[in-house]
PDB file of C-alpha atoms in Angstrom:
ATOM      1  CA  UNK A   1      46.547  48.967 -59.429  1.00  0.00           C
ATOM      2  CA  UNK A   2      48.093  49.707 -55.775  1.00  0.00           C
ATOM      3  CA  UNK A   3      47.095  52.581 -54.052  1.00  0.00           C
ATOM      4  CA  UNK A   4      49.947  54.428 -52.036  1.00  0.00           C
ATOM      5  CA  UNK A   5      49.515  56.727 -49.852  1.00  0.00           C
ATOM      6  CA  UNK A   6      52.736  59.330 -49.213  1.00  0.00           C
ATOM      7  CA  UNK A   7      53.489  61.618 -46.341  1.00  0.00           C
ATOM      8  CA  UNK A   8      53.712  65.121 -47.053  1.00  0.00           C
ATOM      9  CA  UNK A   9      56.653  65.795 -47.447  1.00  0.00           C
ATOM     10  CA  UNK A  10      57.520  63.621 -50.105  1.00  0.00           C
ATOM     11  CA  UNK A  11      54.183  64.549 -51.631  1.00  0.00           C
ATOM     12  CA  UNK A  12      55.494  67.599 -51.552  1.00  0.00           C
ATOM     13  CA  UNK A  13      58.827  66.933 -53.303  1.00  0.00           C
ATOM     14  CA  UNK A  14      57.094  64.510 -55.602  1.00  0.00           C
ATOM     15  CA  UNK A  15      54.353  67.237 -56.612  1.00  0.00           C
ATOM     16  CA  UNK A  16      51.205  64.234 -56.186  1.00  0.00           C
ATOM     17  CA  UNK A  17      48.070  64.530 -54.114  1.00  0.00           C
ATOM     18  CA  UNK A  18      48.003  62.303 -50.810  1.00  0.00           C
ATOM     19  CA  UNK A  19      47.100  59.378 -53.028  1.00  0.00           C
ATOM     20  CA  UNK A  20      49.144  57.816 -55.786  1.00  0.00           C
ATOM     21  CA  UNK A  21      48.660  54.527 -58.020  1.00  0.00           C
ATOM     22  CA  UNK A  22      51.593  51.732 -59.017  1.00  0.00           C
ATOM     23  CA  UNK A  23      51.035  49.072 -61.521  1.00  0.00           C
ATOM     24  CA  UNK A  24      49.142  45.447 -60.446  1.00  0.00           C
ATOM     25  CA  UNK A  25      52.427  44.088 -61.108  1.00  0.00           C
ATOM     26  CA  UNK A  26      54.439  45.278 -57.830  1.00  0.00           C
ATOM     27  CA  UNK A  27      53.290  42.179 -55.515  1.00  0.00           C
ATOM     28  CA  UNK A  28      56.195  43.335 -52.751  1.00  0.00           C
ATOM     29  CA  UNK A  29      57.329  46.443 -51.036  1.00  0.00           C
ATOM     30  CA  UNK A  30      60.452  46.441 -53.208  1.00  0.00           C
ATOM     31  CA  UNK A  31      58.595  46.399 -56.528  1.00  0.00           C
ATOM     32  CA  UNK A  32      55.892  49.321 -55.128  1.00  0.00           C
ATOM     33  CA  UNK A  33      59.396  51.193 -54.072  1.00  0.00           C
ATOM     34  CA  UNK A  34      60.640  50.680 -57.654  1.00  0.00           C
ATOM     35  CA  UNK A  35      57.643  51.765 -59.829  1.00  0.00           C
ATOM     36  CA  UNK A  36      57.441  54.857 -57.337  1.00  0.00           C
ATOM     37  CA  UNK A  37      60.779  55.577 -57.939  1.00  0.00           C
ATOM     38  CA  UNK A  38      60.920  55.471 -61.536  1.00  0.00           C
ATOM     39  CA  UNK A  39      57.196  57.140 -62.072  1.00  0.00           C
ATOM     40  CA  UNK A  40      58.716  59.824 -59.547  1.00  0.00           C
ATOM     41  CA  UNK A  41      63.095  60.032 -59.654  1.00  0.00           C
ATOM     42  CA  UNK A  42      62.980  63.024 -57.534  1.00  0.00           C
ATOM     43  CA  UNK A  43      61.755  60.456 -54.580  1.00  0.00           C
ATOM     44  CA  UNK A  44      65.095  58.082 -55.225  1.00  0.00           C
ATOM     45  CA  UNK A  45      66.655  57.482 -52.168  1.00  0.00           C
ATOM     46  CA  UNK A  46      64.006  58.668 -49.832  1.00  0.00           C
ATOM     47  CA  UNK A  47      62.899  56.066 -48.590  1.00  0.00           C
ATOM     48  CA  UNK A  48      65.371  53.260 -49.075  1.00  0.00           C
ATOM     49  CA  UNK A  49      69.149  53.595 -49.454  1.00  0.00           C
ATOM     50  CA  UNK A  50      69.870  53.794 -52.830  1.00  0.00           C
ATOM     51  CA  UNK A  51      72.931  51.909 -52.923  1.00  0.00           C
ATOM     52  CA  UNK A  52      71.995  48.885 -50.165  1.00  0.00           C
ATOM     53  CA  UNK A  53      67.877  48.920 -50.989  1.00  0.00           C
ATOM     54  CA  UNK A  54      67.338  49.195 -46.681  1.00  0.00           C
ATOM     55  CA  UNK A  55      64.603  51.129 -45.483  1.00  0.00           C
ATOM     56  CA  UNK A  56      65.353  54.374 -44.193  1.00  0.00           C
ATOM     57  CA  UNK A  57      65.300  54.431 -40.793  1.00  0.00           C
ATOM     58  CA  UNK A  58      62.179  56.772 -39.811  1.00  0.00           C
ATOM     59  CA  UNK A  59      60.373  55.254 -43.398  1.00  0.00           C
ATOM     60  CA  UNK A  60      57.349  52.943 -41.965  1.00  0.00           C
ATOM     61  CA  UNK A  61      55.331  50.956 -44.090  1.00  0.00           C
ATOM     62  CA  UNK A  62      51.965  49.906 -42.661  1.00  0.00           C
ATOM     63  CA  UNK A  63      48.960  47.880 -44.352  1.00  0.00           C
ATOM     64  CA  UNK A  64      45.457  46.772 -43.038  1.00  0.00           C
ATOM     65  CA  UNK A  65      45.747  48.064 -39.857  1.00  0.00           C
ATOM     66  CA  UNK A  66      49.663  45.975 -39.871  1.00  0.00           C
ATOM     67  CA  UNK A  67      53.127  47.293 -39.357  1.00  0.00           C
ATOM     68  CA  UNK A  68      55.353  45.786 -42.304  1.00  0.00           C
ATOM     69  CA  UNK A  69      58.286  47.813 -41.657  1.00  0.00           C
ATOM     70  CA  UNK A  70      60.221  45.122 -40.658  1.00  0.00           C
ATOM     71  CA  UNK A  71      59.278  42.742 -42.748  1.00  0.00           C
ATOM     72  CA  UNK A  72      61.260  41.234 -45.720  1.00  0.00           C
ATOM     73  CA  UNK A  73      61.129  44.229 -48.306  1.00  0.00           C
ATOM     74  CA  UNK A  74      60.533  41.133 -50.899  1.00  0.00           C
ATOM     75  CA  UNK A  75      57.608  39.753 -48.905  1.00  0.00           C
ATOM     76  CA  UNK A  76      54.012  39.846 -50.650  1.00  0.00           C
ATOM     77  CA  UNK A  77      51.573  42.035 -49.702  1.00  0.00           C
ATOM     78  CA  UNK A  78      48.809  42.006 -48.366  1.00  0.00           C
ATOM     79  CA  UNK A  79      45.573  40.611 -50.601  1.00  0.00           C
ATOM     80  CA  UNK A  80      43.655  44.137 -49.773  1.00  0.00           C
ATOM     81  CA  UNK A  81      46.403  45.813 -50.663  1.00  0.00           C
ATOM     82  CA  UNK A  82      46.690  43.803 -53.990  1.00  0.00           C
ATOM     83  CA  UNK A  83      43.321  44.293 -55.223  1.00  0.00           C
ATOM     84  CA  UNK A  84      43.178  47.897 -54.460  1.00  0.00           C
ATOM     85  CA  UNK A  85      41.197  47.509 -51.823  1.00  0.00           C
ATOM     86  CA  UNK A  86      43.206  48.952 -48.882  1.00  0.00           C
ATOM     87  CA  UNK A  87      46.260  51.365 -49.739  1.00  0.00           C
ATOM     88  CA  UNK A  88      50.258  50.616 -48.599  1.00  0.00           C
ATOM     89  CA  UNK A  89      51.212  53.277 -46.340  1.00  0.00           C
ATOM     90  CA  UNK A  90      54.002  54.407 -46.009  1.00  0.00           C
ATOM     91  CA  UNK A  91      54.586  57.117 -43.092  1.00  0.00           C
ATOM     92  CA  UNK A  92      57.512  59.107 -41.919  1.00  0.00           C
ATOM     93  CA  UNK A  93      58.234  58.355 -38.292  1.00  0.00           C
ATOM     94  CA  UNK A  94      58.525  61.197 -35.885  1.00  0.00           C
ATOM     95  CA  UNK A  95      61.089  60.822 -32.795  1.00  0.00           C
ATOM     96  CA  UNK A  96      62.102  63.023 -29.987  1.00  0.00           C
ATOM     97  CA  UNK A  97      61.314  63.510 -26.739  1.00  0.00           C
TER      98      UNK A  97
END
């Protein structure tokens, strides 16, 4: 199991607590994005484009203590992460000034 952790706003839309779980089977960011999506449909396009698969611009996706937003969607992650150890988190970036 892979622990996610959501910010609150799509917590919010998604109706789950700050924590949620994904099947062992999602090795990559793209497979933890596609059991999240089809466990939760209302988060589809949230956090990738739904058409292209890109992140969303302000959609960050960090791991022991590492910033894997722009890594390869497809890359593996993280042992910790894999063994439920540490959770994927994924953040929504603030801008402004």
């Amino acid at each position: 199991m892979i622990r996610v952790e959501l910010p609150a706003p799509l917590r919010l839309l998604a109706q789950v607590g700050p924590e949620i779980h994904v099947a062992d089977n999602a090795s990559t960011i793209t497979g933890v994005l596609d059991a999240i999506e089809n466990e939760y449909p209302m988060l589809r396009g949230t956090m990738r484009d739904q058409r292209t698969g890109v992140r969303r611009p302000f959609i960050r996706f960090f791991a022991c203590g590492a910033d894997l937003s722009h890594d390869s969607l497809t890359s593996r992650l993280p042992e910790p992460v894999l063994n439920s150890a540490e959770p994927l988190l994924i953040v929504g970036a603030m801008a402004g000034g």
